[in-house]
Short mmCIF file of N, CA, C and O in Angstrom, two decimals:
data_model
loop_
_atom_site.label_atom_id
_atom_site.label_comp_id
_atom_site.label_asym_id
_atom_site.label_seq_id
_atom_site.Cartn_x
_atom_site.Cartn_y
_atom_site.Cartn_z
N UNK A 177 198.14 149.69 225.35
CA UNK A 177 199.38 149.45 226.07
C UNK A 177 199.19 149.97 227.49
O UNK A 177 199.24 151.16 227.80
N UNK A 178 198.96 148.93 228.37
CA UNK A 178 199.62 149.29 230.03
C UNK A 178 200.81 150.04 230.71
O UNK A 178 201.84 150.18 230.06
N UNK A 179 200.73 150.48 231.83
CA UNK A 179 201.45 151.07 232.12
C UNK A 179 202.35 149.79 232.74
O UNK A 179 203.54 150.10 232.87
N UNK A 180 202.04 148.49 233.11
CA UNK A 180 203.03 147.75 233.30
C UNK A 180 203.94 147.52 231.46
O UNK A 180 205.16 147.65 231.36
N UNK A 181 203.21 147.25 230.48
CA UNK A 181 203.69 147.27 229.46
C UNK A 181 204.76 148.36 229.28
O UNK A 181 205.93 147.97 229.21
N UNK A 182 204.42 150.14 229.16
CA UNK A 182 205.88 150.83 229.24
C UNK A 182 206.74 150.49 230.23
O UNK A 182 207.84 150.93 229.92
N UNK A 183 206.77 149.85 231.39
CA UNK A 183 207.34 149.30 232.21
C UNK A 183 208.12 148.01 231.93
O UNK A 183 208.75 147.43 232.81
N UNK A 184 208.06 147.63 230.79
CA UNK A 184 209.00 146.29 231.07
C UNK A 184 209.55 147.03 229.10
O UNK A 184 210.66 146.77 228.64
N UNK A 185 208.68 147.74 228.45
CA UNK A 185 209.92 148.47 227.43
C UNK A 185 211.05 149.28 228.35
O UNK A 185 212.22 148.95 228.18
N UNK A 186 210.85 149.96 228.99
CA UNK A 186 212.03 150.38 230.06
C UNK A 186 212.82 149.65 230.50
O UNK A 186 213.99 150.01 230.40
N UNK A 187 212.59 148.64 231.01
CA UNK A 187 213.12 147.73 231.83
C UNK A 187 214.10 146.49 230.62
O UNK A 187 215.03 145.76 230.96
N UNK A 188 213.65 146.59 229.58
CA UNK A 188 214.33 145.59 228.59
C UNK A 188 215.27 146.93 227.59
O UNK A 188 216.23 146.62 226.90
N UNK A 189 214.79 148.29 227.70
CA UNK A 189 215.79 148.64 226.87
C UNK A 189 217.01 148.97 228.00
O UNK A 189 218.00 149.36 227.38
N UNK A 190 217.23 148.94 229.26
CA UNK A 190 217.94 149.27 230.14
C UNK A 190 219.14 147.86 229.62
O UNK A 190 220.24 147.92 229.07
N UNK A 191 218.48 146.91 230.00
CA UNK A 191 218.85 145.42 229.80
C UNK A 191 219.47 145.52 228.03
O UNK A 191 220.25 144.60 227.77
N UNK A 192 219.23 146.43 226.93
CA UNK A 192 219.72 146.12 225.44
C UNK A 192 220.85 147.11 226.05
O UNK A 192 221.95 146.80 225.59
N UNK A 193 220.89 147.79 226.61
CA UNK A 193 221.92 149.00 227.04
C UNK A 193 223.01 148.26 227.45
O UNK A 193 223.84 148.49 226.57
N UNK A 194 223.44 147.63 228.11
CA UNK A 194 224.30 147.15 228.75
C UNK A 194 224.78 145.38 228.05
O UNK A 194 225.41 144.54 228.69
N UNK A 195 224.13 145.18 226.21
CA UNK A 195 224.13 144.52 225.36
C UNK A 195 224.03 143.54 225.84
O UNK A 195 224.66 142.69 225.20
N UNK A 196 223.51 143.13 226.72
CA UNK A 196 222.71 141.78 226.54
C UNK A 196 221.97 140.72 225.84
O UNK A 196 222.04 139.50 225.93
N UNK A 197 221.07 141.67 224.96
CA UNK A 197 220.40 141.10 224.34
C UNK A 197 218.61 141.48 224.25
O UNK A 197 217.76 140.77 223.72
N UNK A 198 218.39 142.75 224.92
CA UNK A 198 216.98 143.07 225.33
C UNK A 198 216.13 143.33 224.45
O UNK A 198 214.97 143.26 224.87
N UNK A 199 216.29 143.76 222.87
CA UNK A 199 215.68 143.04 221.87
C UNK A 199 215.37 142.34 221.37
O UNK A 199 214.76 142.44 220.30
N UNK A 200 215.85 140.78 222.29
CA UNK A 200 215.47 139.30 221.74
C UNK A 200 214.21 138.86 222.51
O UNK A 200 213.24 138.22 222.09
N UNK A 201 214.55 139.48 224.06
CA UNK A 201 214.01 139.42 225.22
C UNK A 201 212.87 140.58 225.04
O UNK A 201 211.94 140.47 225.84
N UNK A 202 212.80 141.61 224.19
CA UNK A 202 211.50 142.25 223.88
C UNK A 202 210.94 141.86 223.03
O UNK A 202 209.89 142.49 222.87
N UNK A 203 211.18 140.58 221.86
CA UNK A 203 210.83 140.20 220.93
C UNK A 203 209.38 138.81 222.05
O UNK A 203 208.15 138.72 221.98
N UNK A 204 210.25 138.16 222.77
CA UNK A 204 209.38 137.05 223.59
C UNK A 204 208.22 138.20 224.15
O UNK A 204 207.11 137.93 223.69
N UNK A 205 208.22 139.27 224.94
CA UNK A 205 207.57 139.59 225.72
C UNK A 205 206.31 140.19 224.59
O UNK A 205 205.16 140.29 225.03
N UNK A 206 206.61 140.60 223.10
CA UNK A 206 205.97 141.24 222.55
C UNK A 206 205.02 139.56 221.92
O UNK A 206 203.85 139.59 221.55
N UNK A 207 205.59 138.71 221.92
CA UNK A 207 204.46 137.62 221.26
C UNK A 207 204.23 136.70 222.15
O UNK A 207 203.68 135.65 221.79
N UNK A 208 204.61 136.90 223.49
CA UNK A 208 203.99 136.15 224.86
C UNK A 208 202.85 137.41 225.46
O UNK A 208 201.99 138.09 224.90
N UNK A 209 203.33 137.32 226.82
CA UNK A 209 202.52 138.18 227.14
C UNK A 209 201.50 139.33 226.64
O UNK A 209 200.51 139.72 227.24
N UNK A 210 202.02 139.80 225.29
CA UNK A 210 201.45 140.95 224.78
C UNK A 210 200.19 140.41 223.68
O UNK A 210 199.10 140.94 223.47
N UNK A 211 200.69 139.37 223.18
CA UNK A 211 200.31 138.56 221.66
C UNK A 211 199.81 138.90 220.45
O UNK A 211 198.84 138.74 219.71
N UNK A 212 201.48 139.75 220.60
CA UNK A 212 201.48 139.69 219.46
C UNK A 212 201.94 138.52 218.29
O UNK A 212 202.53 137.49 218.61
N UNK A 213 201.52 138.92 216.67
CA UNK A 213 201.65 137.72 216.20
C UNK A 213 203.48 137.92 215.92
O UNK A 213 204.09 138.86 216.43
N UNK A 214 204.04 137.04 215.16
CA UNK A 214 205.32 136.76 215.33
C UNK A 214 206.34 138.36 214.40
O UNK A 214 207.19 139.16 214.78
N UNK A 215 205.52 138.09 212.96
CA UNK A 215 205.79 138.96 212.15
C UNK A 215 206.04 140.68 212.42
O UNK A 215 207.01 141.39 212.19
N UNK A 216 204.35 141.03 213.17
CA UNK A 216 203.94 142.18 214.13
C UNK A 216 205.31 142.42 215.37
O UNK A 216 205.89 143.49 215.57
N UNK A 217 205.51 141.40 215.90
CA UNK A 217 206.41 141.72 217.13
C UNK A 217 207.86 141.84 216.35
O UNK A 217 208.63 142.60 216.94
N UNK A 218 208.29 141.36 215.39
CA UNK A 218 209.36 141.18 214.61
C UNK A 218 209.88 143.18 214.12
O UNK A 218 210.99 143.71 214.06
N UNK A 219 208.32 143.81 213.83
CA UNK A 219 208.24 145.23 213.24
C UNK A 219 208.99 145.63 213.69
O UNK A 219 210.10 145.98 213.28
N UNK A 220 208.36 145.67 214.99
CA UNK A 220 208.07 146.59 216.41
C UNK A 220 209.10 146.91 217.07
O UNK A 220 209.43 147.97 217.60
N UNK A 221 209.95 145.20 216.96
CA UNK A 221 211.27 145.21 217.52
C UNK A 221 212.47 145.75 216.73
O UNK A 221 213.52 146.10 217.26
N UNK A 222 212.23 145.77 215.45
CA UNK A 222 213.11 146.45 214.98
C UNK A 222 213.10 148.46 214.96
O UNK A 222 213.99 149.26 214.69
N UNK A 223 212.06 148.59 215.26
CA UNK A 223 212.04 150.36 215.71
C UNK A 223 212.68 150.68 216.82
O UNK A 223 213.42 151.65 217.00
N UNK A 224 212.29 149.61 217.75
CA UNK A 224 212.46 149.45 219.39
C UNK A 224 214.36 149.53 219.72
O UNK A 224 214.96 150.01 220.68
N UNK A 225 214.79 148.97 218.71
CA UNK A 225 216.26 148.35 218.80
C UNK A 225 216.95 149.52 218.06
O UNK A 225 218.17 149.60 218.16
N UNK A 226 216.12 150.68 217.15
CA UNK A 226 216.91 151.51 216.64
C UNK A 226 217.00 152.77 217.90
O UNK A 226 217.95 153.51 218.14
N UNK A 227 215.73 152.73 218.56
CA UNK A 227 215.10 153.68 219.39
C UNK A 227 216.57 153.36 220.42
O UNK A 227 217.51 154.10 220.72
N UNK A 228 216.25 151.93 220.77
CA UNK A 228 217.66 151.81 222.03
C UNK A 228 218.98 151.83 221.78
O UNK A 228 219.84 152.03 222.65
N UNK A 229 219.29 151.56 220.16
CA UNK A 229 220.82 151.25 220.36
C UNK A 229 221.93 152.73 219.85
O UNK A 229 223.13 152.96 219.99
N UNK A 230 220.81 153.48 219.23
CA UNK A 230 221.12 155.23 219.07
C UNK A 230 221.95 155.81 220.50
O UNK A 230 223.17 156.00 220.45
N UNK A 231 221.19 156.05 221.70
CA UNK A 231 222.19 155.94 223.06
C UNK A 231 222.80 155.58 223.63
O UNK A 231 223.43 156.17 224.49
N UNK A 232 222.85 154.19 223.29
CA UNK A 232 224.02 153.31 223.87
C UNK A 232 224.96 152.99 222.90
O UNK A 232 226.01 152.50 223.31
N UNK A 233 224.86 153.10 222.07
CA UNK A 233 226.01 153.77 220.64
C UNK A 233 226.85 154.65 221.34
O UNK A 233 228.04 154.51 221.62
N UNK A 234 226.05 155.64 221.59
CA UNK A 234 226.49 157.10 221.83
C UNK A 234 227.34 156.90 223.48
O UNK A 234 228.37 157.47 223.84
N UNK A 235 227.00 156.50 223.79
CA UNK A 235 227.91 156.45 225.08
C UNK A 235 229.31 155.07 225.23
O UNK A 235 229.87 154.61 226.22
N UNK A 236 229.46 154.74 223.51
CA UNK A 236 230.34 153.74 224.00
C UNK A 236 231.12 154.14 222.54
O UNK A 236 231.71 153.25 221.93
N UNK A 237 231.10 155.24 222.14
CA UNK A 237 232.42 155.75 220.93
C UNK A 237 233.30 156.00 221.34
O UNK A 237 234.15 156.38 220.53
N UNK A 238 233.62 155.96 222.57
CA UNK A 238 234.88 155.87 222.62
C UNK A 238 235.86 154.79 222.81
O UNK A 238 237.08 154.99 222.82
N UNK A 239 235.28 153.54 222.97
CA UNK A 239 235.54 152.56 223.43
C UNK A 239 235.25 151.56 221.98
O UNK A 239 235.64 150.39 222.03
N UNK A 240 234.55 152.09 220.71
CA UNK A 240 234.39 151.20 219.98
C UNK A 240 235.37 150.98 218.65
O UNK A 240 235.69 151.90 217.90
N UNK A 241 235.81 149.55 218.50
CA UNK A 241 236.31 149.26 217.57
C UNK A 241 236.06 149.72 216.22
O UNK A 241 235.53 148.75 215.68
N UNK A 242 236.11 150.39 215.61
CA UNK A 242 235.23 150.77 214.50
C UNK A 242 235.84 150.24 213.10
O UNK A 242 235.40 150.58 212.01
N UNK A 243 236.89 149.39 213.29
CA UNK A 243 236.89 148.47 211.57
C UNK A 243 236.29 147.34 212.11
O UNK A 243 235.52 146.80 211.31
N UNK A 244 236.38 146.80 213.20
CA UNK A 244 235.36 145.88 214.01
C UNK A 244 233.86 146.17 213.31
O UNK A 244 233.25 145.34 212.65
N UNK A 245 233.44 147.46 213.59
CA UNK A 245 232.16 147.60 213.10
C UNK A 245 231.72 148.17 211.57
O UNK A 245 230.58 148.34 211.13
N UNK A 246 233.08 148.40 210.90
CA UNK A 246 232.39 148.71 209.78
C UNK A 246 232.39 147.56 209.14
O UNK A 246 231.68 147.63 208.14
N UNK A 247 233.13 145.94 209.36
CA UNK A 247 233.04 144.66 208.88
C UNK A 247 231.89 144.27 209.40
O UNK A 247 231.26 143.54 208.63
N UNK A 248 231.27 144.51 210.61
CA UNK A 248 229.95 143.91 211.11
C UNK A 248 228.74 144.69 210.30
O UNK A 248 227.64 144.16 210.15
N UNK A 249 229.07 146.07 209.77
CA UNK A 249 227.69 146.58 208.99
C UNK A 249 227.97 146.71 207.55
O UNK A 249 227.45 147.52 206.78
N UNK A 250 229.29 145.35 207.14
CA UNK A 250 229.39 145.54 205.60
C UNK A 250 228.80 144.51 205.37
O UNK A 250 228.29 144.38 204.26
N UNK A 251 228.69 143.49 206.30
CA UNK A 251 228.66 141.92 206.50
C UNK A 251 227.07 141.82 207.04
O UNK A 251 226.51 140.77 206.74
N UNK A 252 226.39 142.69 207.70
CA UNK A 252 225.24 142.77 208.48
C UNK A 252 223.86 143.37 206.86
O UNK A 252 222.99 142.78 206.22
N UNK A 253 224.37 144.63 206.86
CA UNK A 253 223.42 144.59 205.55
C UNK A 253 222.37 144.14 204.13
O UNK A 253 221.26 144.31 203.62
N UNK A 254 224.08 143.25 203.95
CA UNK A 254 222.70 142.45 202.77
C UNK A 254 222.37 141.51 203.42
O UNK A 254 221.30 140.96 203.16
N UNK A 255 223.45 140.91 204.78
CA UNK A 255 222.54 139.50 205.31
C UNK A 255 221.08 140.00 206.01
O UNK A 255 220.17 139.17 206.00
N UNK A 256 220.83 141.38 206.64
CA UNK A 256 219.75 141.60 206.76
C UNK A 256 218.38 141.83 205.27
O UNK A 256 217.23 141.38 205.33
N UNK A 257 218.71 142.27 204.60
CA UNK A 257 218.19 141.98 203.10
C UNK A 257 217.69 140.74 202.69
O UNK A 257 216.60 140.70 202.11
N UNK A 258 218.53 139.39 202.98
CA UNK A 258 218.49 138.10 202.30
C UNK A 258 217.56 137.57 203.78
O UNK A 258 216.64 136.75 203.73
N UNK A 259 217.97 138.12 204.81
CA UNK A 259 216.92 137.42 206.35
C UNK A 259 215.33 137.99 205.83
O UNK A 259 214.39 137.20 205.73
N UNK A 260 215.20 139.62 205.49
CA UNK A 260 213.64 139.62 205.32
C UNK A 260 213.02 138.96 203.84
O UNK A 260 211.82 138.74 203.69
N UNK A 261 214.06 138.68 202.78
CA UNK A 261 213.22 137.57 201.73
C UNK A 261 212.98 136.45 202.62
O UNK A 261 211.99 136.28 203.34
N UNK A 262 213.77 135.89 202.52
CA UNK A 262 213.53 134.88 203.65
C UNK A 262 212.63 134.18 204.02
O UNK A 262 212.10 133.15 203.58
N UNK A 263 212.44 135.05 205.15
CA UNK A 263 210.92 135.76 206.44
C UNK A 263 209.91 135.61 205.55
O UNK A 263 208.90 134.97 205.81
N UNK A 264 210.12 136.17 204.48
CA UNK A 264 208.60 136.34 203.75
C UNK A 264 208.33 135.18 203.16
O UNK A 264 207.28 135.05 202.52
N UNK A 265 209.22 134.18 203.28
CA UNK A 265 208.90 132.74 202.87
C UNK A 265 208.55 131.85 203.39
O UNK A 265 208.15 130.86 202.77
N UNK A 266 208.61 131.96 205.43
CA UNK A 266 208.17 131.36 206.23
C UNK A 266 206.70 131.59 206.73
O UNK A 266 206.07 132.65 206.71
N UNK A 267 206.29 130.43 207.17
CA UNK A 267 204.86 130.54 208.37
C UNK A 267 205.03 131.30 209.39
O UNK A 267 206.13 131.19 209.93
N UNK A 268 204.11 132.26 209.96
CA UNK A 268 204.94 133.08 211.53
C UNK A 268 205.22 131.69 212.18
O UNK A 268 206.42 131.47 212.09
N UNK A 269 204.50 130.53 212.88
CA UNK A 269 204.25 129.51 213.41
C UNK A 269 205.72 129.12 213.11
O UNK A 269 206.42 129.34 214.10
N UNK A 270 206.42 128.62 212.05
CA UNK A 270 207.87 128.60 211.78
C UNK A 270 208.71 129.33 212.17
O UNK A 270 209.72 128.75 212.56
N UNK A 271 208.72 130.63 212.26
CA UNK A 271 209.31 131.48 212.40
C UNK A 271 209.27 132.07 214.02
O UNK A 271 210.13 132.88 214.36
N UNK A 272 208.48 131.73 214.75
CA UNK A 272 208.25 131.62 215.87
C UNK A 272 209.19 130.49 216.12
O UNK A 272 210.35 130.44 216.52
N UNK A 273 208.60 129.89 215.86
CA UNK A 273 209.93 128.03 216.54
C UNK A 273 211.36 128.53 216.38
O UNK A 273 212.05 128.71 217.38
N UNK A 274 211.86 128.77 215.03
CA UNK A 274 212.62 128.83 214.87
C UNK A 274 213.50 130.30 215.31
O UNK A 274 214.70 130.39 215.07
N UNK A 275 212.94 131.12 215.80
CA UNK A 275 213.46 131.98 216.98
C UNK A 275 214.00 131.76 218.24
O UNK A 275 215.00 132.10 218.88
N UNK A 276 212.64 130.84 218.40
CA UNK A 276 213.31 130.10 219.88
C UNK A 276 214.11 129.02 220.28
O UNK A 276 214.65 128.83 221.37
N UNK A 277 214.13 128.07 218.91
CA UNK A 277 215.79 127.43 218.97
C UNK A 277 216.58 128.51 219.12
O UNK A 277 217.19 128.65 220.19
N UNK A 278 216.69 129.32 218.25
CA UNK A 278 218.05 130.02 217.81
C UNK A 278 218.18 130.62 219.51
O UNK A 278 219.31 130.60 220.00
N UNK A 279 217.19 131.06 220.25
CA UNK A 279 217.44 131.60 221.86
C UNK A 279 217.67 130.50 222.65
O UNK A 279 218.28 130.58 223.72
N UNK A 280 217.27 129.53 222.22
CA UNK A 280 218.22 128.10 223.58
C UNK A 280 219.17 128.09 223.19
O UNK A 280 219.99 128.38 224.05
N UNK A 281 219.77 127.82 221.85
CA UNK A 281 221.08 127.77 221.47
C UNK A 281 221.99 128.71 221.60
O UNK A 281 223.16 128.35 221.67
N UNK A 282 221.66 130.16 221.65
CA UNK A 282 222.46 130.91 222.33
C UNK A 282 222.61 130.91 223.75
O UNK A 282 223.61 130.96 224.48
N UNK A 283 221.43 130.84 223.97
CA UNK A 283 221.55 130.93 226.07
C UNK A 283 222.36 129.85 226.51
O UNK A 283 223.08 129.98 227.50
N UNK A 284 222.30 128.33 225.58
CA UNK A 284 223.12 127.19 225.91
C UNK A 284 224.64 127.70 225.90
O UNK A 284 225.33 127.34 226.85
N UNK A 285 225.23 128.50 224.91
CA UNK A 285 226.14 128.77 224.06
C UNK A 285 226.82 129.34 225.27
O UNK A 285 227.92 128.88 225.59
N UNK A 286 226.25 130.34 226.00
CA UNK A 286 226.24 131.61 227.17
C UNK A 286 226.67 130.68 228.04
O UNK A 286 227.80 130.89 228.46
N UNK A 287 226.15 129.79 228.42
CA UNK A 287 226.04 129.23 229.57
C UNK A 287 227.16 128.24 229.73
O UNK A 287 227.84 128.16 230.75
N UNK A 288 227.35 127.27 228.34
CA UNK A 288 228.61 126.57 228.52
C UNK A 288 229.71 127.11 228.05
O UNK A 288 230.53 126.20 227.91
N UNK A 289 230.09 127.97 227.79
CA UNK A 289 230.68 128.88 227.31
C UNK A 289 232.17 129.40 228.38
O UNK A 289 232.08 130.53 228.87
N UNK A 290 233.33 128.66 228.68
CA UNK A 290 234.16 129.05 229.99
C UNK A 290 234.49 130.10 229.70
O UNK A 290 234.32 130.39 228.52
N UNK A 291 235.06 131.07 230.54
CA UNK A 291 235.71 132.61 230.44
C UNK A 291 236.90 132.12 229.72
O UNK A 291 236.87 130.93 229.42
N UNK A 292 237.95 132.80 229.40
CA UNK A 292 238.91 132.95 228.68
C UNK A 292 239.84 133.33 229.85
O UNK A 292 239.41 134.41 230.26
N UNK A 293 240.72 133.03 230.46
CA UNK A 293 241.70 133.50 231.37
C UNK A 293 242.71 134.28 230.49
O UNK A 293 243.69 134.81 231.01
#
């Protein structure tokens, strides 16, 4: 690992901080530039996302909905459970593609998406 490499984990957990999304965006950088394979970058990112979202948790309890979030981690759990059987049923090569629909279709989503007045 480069020192430009800790340099853009900095730079993308700054970017998960402010919930963007910088674990999706460390997921590309870990099987582009880095190359890793899909599965490998999949690990990595999930340590990466516990590593970042522990502080930025922490600086937004006061502000957080929390039956909001105990429905998102009653509802998040086993669907994370039923996502890694899953996973283990796909090609990385699949699972690669099908990452990166799911990121046009959100960025599309973002993008046409009007504010709410």
């Amino acid at each position: 690992m480069t020192l430009q490499d800790i340099g853009m984990c900095f730079l993308l957990a700054a970017v998960a901080g402010t919930g963007v999304g910088g674990g999706g965006l460390f997921l590309v950088y870990l099987t582009g530039p880095m190359g890793f394979p899909q599965t490998a970058a999949q690990a990595v990112n999930l340590f990466y996302f516990l590593a970042a979202a522990i502080p930025s948790t922490l600086t937004r309890l006061r502000t957080l909905p929390w039956r909001l979030a105990a429905l998102c981690i009653a509802g998040g759990i086993p669907g994370v459970y039923l996502g890694s059987l899953v996973r283990d049923l796909l090609s990385e090569a699949l699972l690669g593609k099908i990452f990166g629909i799911l990121l046009i279709l959100s960025g599309a989503a973002v993008f046409f998406t009007r504010e709410k007045k």
